[in-house]
PDB file of C-alpha atoms in Angstrom:
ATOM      1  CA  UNK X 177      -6.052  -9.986 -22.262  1.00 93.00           C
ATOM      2  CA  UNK X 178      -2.777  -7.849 -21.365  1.00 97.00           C
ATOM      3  CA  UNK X 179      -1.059  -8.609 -18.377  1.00 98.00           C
ATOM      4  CA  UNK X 180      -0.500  -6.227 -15.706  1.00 98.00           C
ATOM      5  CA  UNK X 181       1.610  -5.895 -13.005  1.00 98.00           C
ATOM      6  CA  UNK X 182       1.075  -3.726  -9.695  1.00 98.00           C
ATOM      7  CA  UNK X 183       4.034  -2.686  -7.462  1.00 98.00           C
ATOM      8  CA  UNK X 184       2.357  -3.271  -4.311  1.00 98.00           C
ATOM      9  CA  UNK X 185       2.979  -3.322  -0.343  1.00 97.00           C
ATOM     10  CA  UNK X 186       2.468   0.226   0.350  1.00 97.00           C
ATOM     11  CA  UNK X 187       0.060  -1.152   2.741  1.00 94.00           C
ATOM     12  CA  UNK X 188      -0.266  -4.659   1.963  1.00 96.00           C
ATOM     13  CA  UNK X 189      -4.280  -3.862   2.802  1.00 96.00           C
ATOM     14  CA  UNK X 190      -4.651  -1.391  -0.056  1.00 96.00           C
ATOM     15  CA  UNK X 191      -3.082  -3.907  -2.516  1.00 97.00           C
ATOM     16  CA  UNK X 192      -5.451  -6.572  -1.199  1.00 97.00           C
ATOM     17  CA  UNK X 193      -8.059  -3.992  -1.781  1.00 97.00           C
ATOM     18  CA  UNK X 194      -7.214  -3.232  -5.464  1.00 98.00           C
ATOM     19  CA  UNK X 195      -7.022  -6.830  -6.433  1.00 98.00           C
ATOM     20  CA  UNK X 196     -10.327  -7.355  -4.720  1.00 98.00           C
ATOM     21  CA  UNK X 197     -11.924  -4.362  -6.920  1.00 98.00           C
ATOM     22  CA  UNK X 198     -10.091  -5.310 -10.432  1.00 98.00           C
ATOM     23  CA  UNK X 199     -12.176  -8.916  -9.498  1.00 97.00           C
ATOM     24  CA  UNK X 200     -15.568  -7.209  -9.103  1.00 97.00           C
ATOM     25  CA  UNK X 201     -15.459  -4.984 -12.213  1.00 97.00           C
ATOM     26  CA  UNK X 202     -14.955  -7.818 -14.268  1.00 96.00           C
ATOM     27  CA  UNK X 203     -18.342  -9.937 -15.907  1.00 93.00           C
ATOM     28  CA  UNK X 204     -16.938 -12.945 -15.798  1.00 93.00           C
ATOM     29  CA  UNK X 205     -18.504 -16.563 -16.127  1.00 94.00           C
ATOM     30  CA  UNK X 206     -14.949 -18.624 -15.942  1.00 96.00           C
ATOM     31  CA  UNK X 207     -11.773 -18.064 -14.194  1.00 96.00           C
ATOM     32  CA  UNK X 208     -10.713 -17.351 -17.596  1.00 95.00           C
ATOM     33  CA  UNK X 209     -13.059 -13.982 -17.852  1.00 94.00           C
ATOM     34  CA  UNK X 210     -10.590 -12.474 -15.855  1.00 96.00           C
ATOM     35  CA  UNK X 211      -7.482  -9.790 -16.184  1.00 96.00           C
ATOM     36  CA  UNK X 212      -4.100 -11.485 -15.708  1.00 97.00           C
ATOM     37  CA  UNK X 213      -2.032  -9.870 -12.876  1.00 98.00           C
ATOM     38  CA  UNK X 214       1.778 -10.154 -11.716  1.00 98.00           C
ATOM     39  CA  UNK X 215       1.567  -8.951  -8.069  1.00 98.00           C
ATOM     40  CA  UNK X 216       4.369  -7.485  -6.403  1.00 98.00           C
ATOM     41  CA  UNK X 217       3.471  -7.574  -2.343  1.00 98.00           C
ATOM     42  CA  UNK X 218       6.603  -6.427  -0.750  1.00 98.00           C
ATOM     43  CA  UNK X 219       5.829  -4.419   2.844  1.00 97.00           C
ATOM     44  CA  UNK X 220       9.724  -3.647   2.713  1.00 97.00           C
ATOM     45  CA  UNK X 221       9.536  -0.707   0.261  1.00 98.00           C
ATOM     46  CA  UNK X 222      11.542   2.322   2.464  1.00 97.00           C
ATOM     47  CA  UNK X 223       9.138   4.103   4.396  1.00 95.00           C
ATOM     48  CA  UNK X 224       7.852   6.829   1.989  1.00 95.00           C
ATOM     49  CA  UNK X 225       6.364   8.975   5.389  1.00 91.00           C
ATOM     50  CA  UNK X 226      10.366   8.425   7.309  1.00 94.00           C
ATOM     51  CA  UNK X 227      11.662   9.492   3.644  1.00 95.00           C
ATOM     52  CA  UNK X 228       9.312  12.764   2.357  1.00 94.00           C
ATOM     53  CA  UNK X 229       8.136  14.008   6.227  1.00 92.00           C
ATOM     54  CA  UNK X 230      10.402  12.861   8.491  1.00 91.00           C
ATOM     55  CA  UNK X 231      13.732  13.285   6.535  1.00 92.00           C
ATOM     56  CA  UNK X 232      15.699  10.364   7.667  1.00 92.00           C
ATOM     57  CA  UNK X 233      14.885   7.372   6.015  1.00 89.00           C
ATOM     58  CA  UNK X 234      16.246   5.414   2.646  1.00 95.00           C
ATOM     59  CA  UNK X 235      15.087   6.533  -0.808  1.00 97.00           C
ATOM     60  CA  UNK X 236      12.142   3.983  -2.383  1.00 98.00           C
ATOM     61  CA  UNK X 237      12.997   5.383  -5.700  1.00 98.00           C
ATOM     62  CA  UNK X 238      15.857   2.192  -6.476  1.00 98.00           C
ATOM     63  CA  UNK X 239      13.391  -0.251  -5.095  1.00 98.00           C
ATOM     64  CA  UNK X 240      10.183   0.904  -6.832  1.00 98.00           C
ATOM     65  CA  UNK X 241      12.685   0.638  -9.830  1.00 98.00           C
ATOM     66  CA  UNK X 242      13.636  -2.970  -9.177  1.00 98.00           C
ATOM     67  CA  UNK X 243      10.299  -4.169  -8.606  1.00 98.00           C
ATOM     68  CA  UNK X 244       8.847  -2.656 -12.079  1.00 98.00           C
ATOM     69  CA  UNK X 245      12.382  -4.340 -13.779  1.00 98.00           C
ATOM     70  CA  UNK X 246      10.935  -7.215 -11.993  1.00 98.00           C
ATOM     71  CA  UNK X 247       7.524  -7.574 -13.004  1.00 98.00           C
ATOM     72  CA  UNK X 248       8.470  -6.728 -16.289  1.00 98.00           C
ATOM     73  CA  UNK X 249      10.975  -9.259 -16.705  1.00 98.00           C
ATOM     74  CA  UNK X 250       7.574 -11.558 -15.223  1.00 98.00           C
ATOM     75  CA  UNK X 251       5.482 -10.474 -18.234  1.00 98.00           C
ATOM     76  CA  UNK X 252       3.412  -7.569 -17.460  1.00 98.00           C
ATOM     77  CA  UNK X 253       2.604  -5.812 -20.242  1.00 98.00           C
ATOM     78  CA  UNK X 254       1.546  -2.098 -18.100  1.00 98.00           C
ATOM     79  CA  UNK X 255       2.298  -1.120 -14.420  1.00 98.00           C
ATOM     80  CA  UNK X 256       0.037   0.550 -11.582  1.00 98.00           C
ATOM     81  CA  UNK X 257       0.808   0.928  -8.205  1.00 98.00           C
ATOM     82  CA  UNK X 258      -1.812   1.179  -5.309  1.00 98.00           C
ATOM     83  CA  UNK X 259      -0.035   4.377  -3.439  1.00 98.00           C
ATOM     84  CA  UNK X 260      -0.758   7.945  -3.499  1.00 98.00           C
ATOM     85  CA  UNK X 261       2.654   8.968  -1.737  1.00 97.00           C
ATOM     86  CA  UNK X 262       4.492   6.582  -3.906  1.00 98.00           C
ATOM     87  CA  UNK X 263       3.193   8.365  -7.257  1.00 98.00           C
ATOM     88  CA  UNK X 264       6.489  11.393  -6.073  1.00 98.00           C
ATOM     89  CA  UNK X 265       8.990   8.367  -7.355  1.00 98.00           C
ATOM     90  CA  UNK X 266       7.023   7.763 -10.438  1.00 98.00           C
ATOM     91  CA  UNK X 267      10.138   9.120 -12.593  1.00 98.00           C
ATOM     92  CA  UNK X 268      11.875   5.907 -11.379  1.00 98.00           C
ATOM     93  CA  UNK X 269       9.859   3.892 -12.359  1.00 98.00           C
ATOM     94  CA  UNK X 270       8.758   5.155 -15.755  1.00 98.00           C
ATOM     95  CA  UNK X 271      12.668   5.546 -16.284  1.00 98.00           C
ATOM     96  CA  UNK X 272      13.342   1.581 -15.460  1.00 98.00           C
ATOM     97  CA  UNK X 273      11.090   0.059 -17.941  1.00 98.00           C
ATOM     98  CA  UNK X 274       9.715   1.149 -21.255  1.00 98.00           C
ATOM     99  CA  UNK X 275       5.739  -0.035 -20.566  1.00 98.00           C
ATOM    100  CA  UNK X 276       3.395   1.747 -19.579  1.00 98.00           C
ATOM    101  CA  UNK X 277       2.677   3.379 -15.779  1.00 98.00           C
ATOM    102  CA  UNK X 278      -1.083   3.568 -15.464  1.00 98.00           C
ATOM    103  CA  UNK X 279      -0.422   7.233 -13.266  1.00 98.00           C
ATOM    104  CA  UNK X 280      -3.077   7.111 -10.491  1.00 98.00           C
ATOM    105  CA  UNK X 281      -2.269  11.167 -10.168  1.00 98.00           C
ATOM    106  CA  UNK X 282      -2.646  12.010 -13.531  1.00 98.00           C
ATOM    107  CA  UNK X 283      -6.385  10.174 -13.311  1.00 98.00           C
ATOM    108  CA  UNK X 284      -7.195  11.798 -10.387  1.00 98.00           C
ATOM    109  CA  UNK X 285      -6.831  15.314 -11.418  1.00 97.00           C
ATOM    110  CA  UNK X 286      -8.611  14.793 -14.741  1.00 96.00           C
ATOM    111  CA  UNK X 287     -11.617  13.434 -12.916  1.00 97.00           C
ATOM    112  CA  UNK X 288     -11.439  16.207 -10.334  1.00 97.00           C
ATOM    113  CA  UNK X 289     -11.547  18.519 -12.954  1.00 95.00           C
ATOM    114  CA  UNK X 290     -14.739  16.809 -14.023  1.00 95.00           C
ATOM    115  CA  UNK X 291     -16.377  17.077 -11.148  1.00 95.00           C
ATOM    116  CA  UNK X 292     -15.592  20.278 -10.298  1.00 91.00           C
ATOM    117  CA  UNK X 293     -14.911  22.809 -13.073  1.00 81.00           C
ATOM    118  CA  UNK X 294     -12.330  25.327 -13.175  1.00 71.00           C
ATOM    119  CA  UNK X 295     -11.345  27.973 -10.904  1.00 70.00           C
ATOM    120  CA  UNK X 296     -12.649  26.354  -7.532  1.00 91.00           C
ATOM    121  CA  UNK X 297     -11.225  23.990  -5.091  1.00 95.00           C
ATOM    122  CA  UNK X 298     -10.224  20.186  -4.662  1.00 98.00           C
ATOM    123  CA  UNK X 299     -10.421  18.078  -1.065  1.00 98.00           C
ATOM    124  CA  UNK X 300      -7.486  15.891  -1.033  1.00 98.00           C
ATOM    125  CA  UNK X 301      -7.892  13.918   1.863  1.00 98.00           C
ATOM    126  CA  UNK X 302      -4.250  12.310   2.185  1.00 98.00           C
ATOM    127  CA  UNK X 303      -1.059  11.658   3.484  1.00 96.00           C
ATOM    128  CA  UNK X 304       0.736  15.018   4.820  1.00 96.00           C
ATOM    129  CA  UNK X 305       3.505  13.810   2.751  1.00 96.00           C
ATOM    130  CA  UNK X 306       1.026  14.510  -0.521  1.00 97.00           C
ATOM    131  CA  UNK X 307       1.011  18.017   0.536  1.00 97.00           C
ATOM    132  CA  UNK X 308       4.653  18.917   1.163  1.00 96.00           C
ATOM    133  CA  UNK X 309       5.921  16.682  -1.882  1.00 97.00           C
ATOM    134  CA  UNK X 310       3.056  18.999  -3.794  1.00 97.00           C
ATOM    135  CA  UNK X 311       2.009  15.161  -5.674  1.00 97.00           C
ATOM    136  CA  UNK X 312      -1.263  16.650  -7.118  1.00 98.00           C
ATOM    137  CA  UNK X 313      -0.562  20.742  -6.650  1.00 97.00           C
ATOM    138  CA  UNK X 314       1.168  21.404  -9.789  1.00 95.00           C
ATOM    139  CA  UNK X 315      -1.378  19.598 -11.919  1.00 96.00           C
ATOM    140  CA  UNK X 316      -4.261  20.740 -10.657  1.00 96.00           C
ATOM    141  CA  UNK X 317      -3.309  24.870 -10.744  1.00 95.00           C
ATOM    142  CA  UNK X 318      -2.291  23.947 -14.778  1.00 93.00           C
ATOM    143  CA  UNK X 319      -6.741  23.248 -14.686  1.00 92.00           C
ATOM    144  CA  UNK X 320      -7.426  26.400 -12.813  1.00 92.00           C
ATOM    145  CA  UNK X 321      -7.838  24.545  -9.184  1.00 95.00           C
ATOM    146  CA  UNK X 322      -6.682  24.555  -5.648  1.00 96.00           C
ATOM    147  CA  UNK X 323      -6.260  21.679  -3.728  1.00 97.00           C
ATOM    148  CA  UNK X 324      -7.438  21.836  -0.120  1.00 98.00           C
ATOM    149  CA  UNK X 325      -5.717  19.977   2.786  1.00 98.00           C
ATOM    150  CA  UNK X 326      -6.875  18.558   6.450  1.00 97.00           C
ATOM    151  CA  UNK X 327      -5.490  20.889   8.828  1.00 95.00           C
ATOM    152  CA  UNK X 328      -4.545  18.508  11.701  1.00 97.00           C
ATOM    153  CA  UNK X 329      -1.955  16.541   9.756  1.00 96.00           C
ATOM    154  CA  UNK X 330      -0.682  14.468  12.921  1.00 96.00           C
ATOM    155  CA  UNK X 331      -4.069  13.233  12.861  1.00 98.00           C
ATOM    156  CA  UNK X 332      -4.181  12.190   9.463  1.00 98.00           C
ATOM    157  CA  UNK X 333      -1.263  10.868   9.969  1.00 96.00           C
ATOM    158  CA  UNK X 334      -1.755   8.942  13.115  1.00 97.00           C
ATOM    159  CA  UNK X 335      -4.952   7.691  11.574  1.00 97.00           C
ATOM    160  CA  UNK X 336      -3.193   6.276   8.668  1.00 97.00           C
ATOM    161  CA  UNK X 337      -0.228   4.880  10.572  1.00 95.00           C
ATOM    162  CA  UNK X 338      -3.252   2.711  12.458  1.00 96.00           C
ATOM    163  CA  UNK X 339      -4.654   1.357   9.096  1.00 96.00           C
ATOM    164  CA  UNK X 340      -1.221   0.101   8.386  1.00 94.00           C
ATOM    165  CA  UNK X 341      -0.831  -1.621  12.180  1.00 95.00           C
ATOM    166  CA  UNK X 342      -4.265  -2.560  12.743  1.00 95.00           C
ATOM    167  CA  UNK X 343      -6.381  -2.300   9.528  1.00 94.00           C
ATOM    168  CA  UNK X 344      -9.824  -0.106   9.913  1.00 95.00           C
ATOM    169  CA  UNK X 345     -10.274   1.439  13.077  1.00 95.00           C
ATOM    170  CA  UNK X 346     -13.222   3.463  14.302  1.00 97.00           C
ATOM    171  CA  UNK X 347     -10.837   6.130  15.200  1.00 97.00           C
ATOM    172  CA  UNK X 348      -8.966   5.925  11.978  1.00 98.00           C
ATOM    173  CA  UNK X 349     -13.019   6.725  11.172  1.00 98.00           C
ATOM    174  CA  UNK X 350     -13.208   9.528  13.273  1.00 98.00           C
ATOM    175  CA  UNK X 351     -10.359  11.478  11.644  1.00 98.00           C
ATOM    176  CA  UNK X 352     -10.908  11.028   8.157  1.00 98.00           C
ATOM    177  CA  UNK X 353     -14.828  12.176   8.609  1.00 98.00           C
ATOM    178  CA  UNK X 354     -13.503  15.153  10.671  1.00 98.00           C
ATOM    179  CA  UNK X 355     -11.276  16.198   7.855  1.00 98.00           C
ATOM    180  CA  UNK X 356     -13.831  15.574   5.401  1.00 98.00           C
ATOM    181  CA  UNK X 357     -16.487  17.740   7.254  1.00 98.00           C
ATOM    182  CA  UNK X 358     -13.670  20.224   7.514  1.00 97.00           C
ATOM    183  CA  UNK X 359     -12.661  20.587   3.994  1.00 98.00           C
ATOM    184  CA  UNK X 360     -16.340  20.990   2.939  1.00 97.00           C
ATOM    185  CA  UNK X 361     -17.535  24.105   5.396  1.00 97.00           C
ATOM    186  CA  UNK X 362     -14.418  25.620   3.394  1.00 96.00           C
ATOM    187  CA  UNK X 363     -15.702  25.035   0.046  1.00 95.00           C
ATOM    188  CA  UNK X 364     -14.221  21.934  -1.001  1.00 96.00           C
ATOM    189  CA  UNK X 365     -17.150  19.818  -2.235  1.00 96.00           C
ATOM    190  CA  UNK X 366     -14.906  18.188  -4.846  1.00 97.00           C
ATOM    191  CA  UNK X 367     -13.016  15.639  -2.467  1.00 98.00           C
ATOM    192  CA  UNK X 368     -10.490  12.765  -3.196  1.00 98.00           C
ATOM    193  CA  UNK X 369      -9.346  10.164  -1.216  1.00 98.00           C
ATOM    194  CA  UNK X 370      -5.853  10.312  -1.843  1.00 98.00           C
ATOM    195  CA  UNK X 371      -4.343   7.571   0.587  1.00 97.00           C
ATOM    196  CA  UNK X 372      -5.386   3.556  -0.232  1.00 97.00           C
ATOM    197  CA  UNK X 373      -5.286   3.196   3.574  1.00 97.00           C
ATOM    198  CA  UNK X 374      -8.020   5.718   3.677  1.00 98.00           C
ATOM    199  CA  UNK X 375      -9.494   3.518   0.166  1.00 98.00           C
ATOM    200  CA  UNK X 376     -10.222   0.984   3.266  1.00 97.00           C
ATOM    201  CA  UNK X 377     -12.429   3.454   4.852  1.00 98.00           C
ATOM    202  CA  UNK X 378     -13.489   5.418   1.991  1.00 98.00           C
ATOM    203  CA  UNK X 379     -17.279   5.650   2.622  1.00 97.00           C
ATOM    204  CA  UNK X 380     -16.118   8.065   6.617  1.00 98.00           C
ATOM    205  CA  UNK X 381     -16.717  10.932   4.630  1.00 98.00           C
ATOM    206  CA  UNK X 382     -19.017  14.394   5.176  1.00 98.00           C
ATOM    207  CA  UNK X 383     -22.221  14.225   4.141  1.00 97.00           C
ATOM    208  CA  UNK X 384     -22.441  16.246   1.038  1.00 96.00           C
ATOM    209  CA  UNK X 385     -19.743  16.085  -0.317  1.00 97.00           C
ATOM    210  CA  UNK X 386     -19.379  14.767  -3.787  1.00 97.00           C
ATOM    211  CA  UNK X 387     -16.033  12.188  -3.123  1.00 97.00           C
ATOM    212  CA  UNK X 388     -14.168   9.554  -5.368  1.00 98.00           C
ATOM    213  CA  UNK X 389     -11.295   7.202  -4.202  1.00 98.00           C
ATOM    214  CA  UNK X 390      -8.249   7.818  -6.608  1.00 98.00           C
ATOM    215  CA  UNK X 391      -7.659   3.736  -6.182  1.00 98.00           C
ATOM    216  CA  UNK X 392     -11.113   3.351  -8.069  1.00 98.00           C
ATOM    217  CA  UNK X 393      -9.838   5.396 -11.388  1.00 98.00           C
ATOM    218  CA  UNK X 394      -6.839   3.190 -11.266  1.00 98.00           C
ATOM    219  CA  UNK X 395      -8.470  -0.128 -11.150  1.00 98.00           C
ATOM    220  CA  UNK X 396     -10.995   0.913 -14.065  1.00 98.00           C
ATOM    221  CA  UNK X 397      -7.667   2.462 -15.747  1.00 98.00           C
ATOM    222  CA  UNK X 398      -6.146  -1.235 -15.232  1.00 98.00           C
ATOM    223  CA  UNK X 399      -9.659  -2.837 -16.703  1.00 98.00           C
ATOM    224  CA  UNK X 400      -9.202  -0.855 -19.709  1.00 98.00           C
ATOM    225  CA  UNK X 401      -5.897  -1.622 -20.473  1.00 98.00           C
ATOM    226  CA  UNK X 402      -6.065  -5.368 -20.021  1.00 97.00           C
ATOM    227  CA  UNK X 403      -9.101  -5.751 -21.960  1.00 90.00           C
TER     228      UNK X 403
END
């Protein structure tokens, strides 16, 4: 099997989460059944919300860089990285090391696409930061689609910044069905769950809506590569 490495730490709950997942989509009858992994958990990435929303903190770009030099150097063979918001420094990456970046984005959109059709509208259910960095916009208009956004972003963001300090939280709950109920009475039945915090509470969605966590394309993305 091919080794692969995940930049990881953006939460350290969400890489937890993907590791758990790669584990349970594997058949395996011996520790040896399953897919080799170089794990990266480091919490002290720059603050991608201080950075993209809030203007004023330090650039992840150099770090994501180092880490995928890093794991690498360790052996892996492919990269993917459990973050939405991290995806916008995806050129530094891809430009540190010549192996392959498993692109949780690019996934997403193809499957939305699927799911949807053309000319109709996407869910993202995400960071604000996905929004104003435009992470998913500019592929999904080149498909014919619109990607729709929760309207009370301090919420969202509130509800994430609790994932990250407390894990799951009913409220966290609260907000992320509210959004989801939102988005679908204006025509979004297509909806993605475009933060791995909100991968940890992915099933708080609106009832009729037709959802898929972008952290579950990646970890079936990282199954097929390592097999």
């Amino acid at each position: 099997m091919r080794r692969v490495g995940v930049l990881g730490g953006m939460g350290p709950e969400a890489t937890i989460l993907i590791m758990q997942k790669i584990l349970a989509g594997v058949r395996a009858t011996d520790d040896a059944d399953h897919i080799p992994l170089i794990i990266d958990q480091n919490p002290q990435v720059p603050s991608r919300i201080q950075h993209l929303i809030e203007g004023t903190g330090e650039d992840p770009g150099p770090v994501l860089a180092s880490m995928a030099r890093r794991l690498v150097a360790g052996g892996a063979e492919a990269l993917a990285m459990p973050c939405n918001t991290a995806h916008h420094y995806a050129p530094s990456i891809r430009a540190a090391v010549t192996v392959p970046f498993l692109d949780m984005v690019e996934l997403s959109v193809a499957h939305a696409e699927a799911l949807a059709g053309q000319n109709t509208s996407v869910g993202i259910l995400a960071s604000p930061a996905v929004r104003k960095v435009g992470l998913f916009d500019v592929q999904l208009s080149k498909l014919g689609l619109t990607g729709l956004y929760a309207s009370d972003e301090p919420a969202m963001l509130a509800a994430i910044r609790q994932i990250k300090a407390k894990g799951p939280q009913p409220e966290a709950r609260q907000v992320l069905k509210a959004a989801s109920d939102h988005l679908l009475a204006r025509g979004a039945v297509v909806q993605m769950i475009a933060c791995t915090e909100f991968s940890l509470i992915a099933d708080a969605v609106a009832e009729g809506a037709t959802t898929f966590d972008t952290l579950d394309l990646l970890v079936q993305a990282i199954l097929s590569f390592a097999a």
